Coordinates of C-alpha atoms in Angstrom, one line a residue:
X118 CA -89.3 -1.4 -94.2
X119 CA -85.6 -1.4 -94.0
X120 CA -85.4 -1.3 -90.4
X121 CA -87.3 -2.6 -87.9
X122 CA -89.1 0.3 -85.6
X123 CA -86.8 1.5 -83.3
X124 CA -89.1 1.7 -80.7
X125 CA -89.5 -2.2 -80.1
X126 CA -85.9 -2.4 -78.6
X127 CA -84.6 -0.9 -76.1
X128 CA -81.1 -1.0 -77.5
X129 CA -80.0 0.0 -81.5
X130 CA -76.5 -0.3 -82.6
X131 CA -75.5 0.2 -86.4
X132 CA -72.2 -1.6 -87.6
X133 CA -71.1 -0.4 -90.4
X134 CA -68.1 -1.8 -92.3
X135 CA -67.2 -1.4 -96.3
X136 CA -66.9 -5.5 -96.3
X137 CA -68.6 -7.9 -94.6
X138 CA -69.1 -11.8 -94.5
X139 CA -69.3 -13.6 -96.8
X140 CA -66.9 -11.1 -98.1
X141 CA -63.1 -12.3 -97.5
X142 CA -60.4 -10.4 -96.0
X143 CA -60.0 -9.1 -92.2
X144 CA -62.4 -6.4 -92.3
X145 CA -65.2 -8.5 -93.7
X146 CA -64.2 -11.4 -90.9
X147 CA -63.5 -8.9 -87.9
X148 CA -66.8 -7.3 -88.5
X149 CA -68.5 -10.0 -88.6
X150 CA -67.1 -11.5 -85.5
X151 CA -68.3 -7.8 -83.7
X152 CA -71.6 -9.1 -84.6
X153 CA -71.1 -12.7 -83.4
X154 CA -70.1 -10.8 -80.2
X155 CA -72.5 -8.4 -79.4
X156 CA -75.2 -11.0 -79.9
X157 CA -73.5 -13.4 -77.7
X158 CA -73.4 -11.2 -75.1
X159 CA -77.2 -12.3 -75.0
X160 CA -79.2 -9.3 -74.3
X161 CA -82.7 -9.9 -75.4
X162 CA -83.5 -6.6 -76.0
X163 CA -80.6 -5.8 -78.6
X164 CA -81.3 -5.0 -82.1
X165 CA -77.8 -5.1 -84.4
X166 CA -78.4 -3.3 -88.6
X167 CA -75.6 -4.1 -90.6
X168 CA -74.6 -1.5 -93.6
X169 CA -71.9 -3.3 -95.7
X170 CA -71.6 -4.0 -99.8
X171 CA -72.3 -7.0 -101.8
X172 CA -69.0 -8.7 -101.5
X173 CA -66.2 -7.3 -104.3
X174 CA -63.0 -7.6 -102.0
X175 CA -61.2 -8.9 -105.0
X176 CA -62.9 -8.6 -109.0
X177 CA -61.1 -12.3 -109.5
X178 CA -63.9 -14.1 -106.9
X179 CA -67.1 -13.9 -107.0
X180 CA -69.3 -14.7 -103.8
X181 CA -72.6 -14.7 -104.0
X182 CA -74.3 -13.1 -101.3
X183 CA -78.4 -11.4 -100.3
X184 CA -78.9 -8.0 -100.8
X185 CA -81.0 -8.2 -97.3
X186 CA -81.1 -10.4 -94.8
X187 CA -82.7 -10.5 -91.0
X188 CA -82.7 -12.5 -88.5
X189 CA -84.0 -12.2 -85.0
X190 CA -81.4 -9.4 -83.8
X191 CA -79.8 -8.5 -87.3
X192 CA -80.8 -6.8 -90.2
X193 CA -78.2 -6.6 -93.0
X194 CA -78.3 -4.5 -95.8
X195 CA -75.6 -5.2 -98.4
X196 CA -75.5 -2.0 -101.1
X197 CA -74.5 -3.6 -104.6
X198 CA -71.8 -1.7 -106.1
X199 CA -69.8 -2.0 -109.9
X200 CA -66.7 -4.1 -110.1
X201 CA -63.4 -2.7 -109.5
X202 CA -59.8 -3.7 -109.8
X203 CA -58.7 -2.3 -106.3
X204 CA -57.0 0.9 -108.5
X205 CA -57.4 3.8 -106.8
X206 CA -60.0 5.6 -108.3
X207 CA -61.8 2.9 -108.9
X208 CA -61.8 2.6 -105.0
X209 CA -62.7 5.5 -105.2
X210 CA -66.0 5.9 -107.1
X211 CA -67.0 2.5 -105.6
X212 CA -67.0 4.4 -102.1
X213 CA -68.7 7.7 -103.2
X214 CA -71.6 5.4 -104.3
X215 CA -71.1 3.6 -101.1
X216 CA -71.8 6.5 -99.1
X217 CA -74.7 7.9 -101.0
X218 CA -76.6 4.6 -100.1
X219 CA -75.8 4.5 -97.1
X220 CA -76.7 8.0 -96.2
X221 CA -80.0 7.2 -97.8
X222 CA -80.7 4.0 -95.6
X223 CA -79.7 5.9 -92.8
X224 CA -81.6 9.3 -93.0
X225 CA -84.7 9.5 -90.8
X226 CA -83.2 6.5 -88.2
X227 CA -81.8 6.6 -84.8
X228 CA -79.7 4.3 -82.8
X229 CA -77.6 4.6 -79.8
X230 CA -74.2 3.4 -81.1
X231 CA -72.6 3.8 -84.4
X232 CA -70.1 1.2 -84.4
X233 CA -67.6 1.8 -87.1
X234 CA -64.6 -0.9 -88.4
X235 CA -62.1 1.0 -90.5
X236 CA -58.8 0.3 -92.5
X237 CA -59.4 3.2 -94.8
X238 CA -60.3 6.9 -93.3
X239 CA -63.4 7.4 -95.4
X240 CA -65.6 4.6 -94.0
X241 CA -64.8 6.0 -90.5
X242 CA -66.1 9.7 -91.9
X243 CA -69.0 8.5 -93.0
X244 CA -69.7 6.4 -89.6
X245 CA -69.0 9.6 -87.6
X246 CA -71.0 11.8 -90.1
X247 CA -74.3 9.0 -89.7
X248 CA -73.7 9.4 -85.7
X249 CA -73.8 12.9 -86.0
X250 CA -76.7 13.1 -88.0
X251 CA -78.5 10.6 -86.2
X252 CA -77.2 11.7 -82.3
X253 CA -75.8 8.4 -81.8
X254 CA -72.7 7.6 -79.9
X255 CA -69.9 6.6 -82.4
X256 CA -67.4 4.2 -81.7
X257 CA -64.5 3.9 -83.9
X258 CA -62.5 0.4 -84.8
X259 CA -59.2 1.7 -86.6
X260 CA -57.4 -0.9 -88.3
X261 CA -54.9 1.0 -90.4
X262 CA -53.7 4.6 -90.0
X263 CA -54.7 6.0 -93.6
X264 CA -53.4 8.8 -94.0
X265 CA -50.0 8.1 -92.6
X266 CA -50.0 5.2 -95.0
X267 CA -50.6 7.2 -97.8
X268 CA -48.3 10.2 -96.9
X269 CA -45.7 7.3 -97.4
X270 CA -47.4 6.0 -100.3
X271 CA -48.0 9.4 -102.7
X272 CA -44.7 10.6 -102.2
X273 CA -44.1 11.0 -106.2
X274 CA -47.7 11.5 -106.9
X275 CA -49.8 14.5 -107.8
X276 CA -52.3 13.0 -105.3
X277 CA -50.3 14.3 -102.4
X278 CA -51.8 17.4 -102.5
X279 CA -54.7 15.7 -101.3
X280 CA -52.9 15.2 -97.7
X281 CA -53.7 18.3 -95.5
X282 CA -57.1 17.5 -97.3
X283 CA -57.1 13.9 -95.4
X284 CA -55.7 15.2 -92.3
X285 CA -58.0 17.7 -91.4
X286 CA -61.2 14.8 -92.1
X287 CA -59.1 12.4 -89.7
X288 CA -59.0 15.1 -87.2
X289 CA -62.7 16.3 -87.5
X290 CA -63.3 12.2 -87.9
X291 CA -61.3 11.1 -84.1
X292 CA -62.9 14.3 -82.6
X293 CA -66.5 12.8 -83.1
X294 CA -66.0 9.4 -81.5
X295 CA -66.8 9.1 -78.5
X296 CA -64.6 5.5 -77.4
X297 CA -61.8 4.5 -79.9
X298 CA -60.1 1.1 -80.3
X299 CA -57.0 0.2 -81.9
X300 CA -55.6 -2.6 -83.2
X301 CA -51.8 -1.7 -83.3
X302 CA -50.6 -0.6 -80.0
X303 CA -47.9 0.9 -82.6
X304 CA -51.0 3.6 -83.6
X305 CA -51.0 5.0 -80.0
X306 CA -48.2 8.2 -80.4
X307 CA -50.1 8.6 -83.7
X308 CA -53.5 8.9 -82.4
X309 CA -52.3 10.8 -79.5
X310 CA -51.2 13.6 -81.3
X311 CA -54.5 13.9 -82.8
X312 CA -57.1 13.4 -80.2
X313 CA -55.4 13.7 -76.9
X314 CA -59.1 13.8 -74.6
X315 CA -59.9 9.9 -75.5
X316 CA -57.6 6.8 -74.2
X317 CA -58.1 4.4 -77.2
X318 CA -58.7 0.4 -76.4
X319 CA -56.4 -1.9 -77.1
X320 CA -58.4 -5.1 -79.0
X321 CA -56.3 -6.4 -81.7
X322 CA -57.3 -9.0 -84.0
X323 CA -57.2 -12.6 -83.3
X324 CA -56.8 -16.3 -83.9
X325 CA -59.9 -18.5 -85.3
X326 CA -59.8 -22.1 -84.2
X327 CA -60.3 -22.8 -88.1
X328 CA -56.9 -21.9 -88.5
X329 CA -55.5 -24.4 -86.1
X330 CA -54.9 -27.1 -88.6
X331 CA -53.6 -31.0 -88.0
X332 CA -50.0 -31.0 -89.6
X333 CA -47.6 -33.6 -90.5
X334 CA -44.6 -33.5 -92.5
X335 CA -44.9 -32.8 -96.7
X336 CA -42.3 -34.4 -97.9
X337 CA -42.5 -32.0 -101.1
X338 CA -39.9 -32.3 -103.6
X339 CA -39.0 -28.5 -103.4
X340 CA -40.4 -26.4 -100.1
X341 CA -43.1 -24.6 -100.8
X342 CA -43.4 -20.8 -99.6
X343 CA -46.7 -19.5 -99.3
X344 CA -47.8 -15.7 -99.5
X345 CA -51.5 -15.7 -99.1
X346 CA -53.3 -12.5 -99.0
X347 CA -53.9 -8.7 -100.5
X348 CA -51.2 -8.0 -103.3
X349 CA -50.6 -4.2 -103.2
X350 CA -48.3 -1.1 -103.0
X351 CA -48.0 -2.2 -99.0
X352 CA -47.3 -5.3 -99.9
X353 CA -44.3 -5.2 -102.3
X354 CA -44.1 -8.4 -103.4
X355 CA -43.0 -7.5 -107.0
X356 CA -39.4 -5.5 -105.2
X357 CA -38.8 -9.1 -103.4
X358 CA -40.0 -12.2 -104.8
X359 CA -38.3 -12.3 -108.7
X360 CA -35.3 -11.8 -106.7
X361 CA -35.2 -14.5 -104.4
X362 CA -37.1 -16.8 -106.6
X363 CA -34.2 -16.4 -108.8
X364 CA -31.6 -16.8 -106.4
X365 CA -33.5 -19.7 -104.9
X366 CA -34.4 -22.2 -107.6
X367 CA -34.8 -25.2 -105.7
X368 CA -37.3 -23.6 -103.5
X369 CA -41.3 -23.4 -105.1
X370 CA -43.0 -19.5 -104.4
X371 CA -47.0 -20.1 -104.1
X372 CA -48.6 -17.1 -104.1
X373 CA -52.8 -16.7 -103.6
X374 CA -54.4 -13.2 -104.0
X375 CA -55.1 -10.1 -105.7
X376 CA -54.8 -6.4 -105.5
X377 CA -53.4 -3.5 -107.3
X378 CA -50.1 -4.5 -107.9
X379 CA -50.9 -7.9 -109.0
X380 CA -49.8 -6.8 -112.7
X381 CA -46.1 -5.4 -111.5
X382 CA -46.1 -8.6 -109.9
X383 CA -46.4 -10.9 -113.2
X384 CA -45.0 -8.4 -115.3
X385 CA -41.4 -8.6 -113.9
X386 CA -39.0 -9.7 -116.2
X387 CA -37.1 -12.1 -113.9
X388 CA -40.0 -14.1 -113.1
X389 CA -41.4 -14.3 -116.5
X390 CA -38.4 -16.7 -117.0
X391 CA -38.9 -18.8 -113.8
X392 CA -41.0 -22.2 -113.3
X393 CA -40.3 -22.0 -109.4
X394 CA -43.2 -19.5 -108.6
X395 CA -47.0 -20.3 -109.2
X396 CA -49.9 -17.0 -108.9
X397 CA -53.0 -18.2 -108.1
X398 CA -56.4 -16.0 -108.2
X399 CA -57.6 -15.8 -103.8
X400 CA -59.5 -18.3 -102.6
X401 CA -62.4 -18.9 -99.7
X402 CA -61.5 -20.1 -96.3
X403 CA -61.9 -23.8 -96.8
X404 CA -59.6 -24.0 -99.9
X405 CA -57.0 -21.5 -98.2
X406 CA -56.7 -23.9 -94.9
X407 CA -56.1 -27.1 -97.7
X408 CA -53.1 -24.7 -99.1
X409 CA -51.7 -24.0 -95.6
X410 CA -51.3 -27.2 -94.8
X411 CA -49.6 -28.3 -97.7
X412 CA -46.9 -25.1 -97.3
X413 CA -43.7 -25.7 -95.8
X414 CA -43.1 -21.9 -94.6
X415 CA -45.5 -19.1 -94.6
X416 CA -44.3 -15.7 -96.1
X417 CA -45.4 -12.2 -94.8
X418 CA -44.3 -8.8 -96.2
X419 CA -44.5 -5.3 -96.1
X420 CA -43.2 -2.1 -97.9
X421 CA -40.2 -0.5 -96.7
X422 CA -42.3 2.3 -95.7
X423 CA -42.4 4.3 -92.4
X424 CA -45.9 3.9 -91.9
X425 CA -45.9 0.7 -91.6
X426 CA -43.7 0.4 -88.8
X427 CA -46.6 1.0 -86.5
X428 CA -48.9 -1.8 -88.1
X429 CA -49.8 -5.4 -86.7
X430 CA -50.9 -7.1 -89.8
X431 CA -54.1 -9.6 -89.5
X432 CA -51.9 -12.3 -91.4
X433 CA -49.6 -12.7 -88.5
X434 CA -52.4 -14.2 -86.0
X435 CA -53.7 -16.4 -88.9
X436 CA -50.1 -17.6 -90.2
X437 CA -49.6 -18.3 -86.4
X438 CA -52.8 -20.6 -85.4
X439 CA -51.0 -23.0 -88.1
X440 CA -47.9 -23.7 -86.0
X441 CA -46.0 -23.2 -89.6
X442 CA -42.9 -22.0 -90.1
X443 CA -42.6 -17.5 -90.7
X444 CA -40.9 -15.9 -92.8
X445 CA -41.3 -12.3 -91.9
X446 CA -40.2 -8.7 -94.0
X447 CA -41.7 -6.6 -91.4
X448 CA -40.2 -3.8 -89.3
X449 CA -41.3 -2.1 -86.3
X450 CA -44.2 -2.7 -83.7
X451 CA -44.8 -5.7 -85.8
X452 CA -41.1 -7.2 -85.8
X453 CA -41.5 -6.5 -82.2
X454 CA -44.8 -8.5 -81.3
X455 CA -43.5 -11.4 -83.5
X456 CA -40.6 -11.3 -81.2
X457 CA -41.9 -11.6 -78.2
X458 CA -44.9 -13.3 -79.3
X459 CA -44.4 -15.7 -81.7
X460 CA -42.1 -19.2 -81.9
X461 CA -40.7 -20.6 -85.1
X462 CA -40.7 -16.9 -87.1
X463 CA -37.5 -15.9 -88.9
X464 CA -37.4 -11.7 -89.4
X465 CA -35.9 -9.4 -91.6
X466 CA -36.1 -6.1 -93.1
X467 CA -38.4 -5.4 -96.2
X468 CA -37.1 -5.5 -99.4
X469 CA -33.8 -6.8 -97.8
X470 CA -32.9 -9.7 -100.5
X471 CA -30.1 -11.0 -98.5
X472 CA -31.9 -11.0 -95.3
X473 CA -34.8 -12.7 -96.4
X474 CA -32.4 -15.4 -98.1
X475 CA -30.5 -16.1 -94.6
X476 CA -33.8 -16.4 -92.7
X477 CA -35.4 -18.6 -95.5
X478 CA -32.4 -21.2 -94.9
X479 CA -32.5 -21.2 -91.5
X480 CA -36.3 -21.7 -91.7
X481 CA -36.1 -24.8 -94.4
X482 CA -33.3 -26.3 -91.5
X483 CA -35.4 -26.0 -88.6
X484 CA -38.4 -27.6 -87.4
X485 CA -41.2 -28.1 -89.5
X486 CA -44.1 -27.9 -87.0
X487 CA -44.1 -25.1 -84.1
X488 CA -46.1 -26.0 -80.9
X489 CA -48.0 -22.2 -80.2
X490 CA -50.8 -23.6 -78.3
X491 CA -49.8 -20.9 -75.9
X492 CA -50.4 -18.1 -78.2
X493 CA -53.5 -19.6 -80.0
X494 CA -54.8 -19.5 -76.3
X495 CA -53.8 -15.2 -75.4
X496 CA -54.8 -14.3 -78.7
X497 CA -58.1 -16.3 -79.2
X498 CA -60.3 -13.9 -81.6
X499 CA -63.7 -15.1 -79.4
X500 CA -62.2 -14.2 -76.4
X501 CA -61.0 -10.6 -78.4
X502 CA -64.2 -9.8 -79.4
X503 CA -66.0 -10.4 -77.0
X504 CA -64.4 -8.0 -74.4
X505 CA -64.5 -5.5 -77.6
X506 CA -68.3 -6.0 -77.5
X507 CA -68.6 -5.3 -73.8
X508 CA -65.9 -1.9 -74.5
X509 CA -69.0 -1.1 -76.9
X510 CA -71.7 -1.6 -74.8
X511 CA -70.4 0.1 -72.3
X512 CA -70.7 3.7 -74.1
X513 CA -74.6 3.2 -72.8

């Protein structure tokens, strides 16, 4: 049996998220940390089934992980899927295959929330189509606004077609839920304008104490500017870091991750020739905390898109708990919470060379350790989650 029988708790609650720990990435960690929350919240008659995959974040680390495992209040059932190289369609198939399993474990069972977390539109579709089938309540966790993103992104691509497509499953998908959270307060115009009956929850992502490292000065020969993270389309690194690597040579580029435009990345001609930037494959938690402590400045950028003006990347609370030095290419809500938020952060606008070149100085002249004990304490993830977990709760 997959599930235990419904009818020896009094409260059921599915969580259903495309990654999951021991996966990496925020989806994997702020699911996971929904979990940790709900179950802290210590009600002895709760009973928590996780649907996730085996962990395939990034086909350059493998993490070994069970197919099933239960505990006393969680069941979690991870569906194996093939490796991909985060291309599109091999996204793609990887979800189809996704959904088909986890229409299968779910056909037949009841529970009284579907709790959904969601960066991509599908896996919040096929939460609200489980809840529907199964006449639970459906709470939604939107992370990233899909189809704005990829409105921005398709613009020269046949793919666009696809958009009206998209839009009408986020509207039929918002529609369903019965509470929403958000965790941009740049998505609320957005959602607004599509679902105008529900006033969405606030709970953005948060700072683990992991991440609060002991610093003390480097003293590395040349500074060391860290990008750790996905390496996509959003991302851009390839339009910005030949450039200033270039420009720059007596400053080292350490960049740790993978993603779909990893090859335009090492493919550049300008970098080819330069010894001054290293691309490592991504790494698990413990090794990434080792790297952050040996950076000098920690580098963050997005795509000069206009979707991503209403983003709050996860990277900025995690770059933040280190009291390092930021180097920023972001633009909107996010430039805005870093701000008013956040000590020690130099900003400029994606893609910008010469921005990003001025703020770089400043940063290697300033201090070297920023005291945010202040913001590590507002934005503490268990604090985060657990008032998400009671927002949940509360739809019974």
């Amino acid at each position: 049996m997959i599930f235990v029988d419904r009818f020896l708790f009094k409260m059921r609650i599915l969580v259903l998220s495309f990654y999951y720990s021991p996966d990496i990435g925020p989806a994997a960690l702020r699911a996971k940390s929904v979990v940790d929350a709900l179950i802290n919240e210590d009600l002895t008659d709760i009973k928590i089934d996780v649907i996730t995959s085996m962990p395939n974040r990034y086909h350059s680390l493998k993490i070994p992980a069970l197919n099933y495992e239960k505990s006393n209040k969680v069941c979690i059932n991870r569906v194996c899927l093939p490796s991909h190289k985060s291309g599109m369609f091999d996204q793609a198939k990887a979800f189809i295959l996704f959904s088909l399993k986890v229409l299968k474990l779910t056909r037949g069972k009841k529970w009284d929330i579907v709790f959904v977390t969601s960066s991509r539109l599908m896996t919040a579709s096929l939460g609200a189509l489980v809840a529907k089938k199964t006449g639970s309540k459906l709470y939604l966790d939107i992370r990233d606004l899909f189809v704005d993103t990829m409105r921005d992104i398709l613009k020269k691509n046949f793919l666009l077609c696809l958009i009206p497509l998209f839009q009408y499953l986020e509207k039929w998908t918002f529609s369903l839920a019965d509470k929403v959270n958000l965790v941009s307060g740049g998505f609320l115009d957005y959602f607004k304008k599509i679902n105008p009956n529900i006033k969405p929850s606030i709970f953005s992502n948060g700072i683990d104490e992991a991440f609060q490292i002991k610093n003390s000065d480097n003293n590395n020969s040349n500074p060391i500017i860290l990008y750790a993270g996905n390496i996509g389309e959003g991302q851009a690194l390839h339009k910005i870091i030949p450039f200033i690597a270039n420009q720059m040579k007596n400053v080292s580029f350490k960049i740790i991750g993978d993603g779909s435009a990893l090859k335009l990345l090492k493919n550049n001609k300008i970098l080819k020739s330069l010894t001054n930037v290293e691309i490592l494959n991504p790494v698990l938690r413990k090794e990434l905390i080792i790297e952050y402590q040996k950076a000098d400045i920690l580098f963050l950028h997005l795509n000069d898109l206009k979707a991503f003006h209403k983003v709050l990347p996860s990277k900025i609370f995690e770059y933040a708990a280190t009291g390092k030095p930021i180097l920023a290419g972001v633009s909107g809500y996010a430039a805005d919470f870093l701000n008013k938020q956040v000590d020690g952060v130099q900003i400029f606008n994606p893609c910008d060379e010469v921005a990003m070149k001025l703020g770089l100085n400043k940063l290697l002249n300033g201090p070297k350790i920023i005291n945010r004990s202040d913001f590590c304490r507002r934005f503490k993830r268990k604090k985060i989650m657990a008032n998400l977990a009671k927002d949940v709760l509360s739809l019974i």
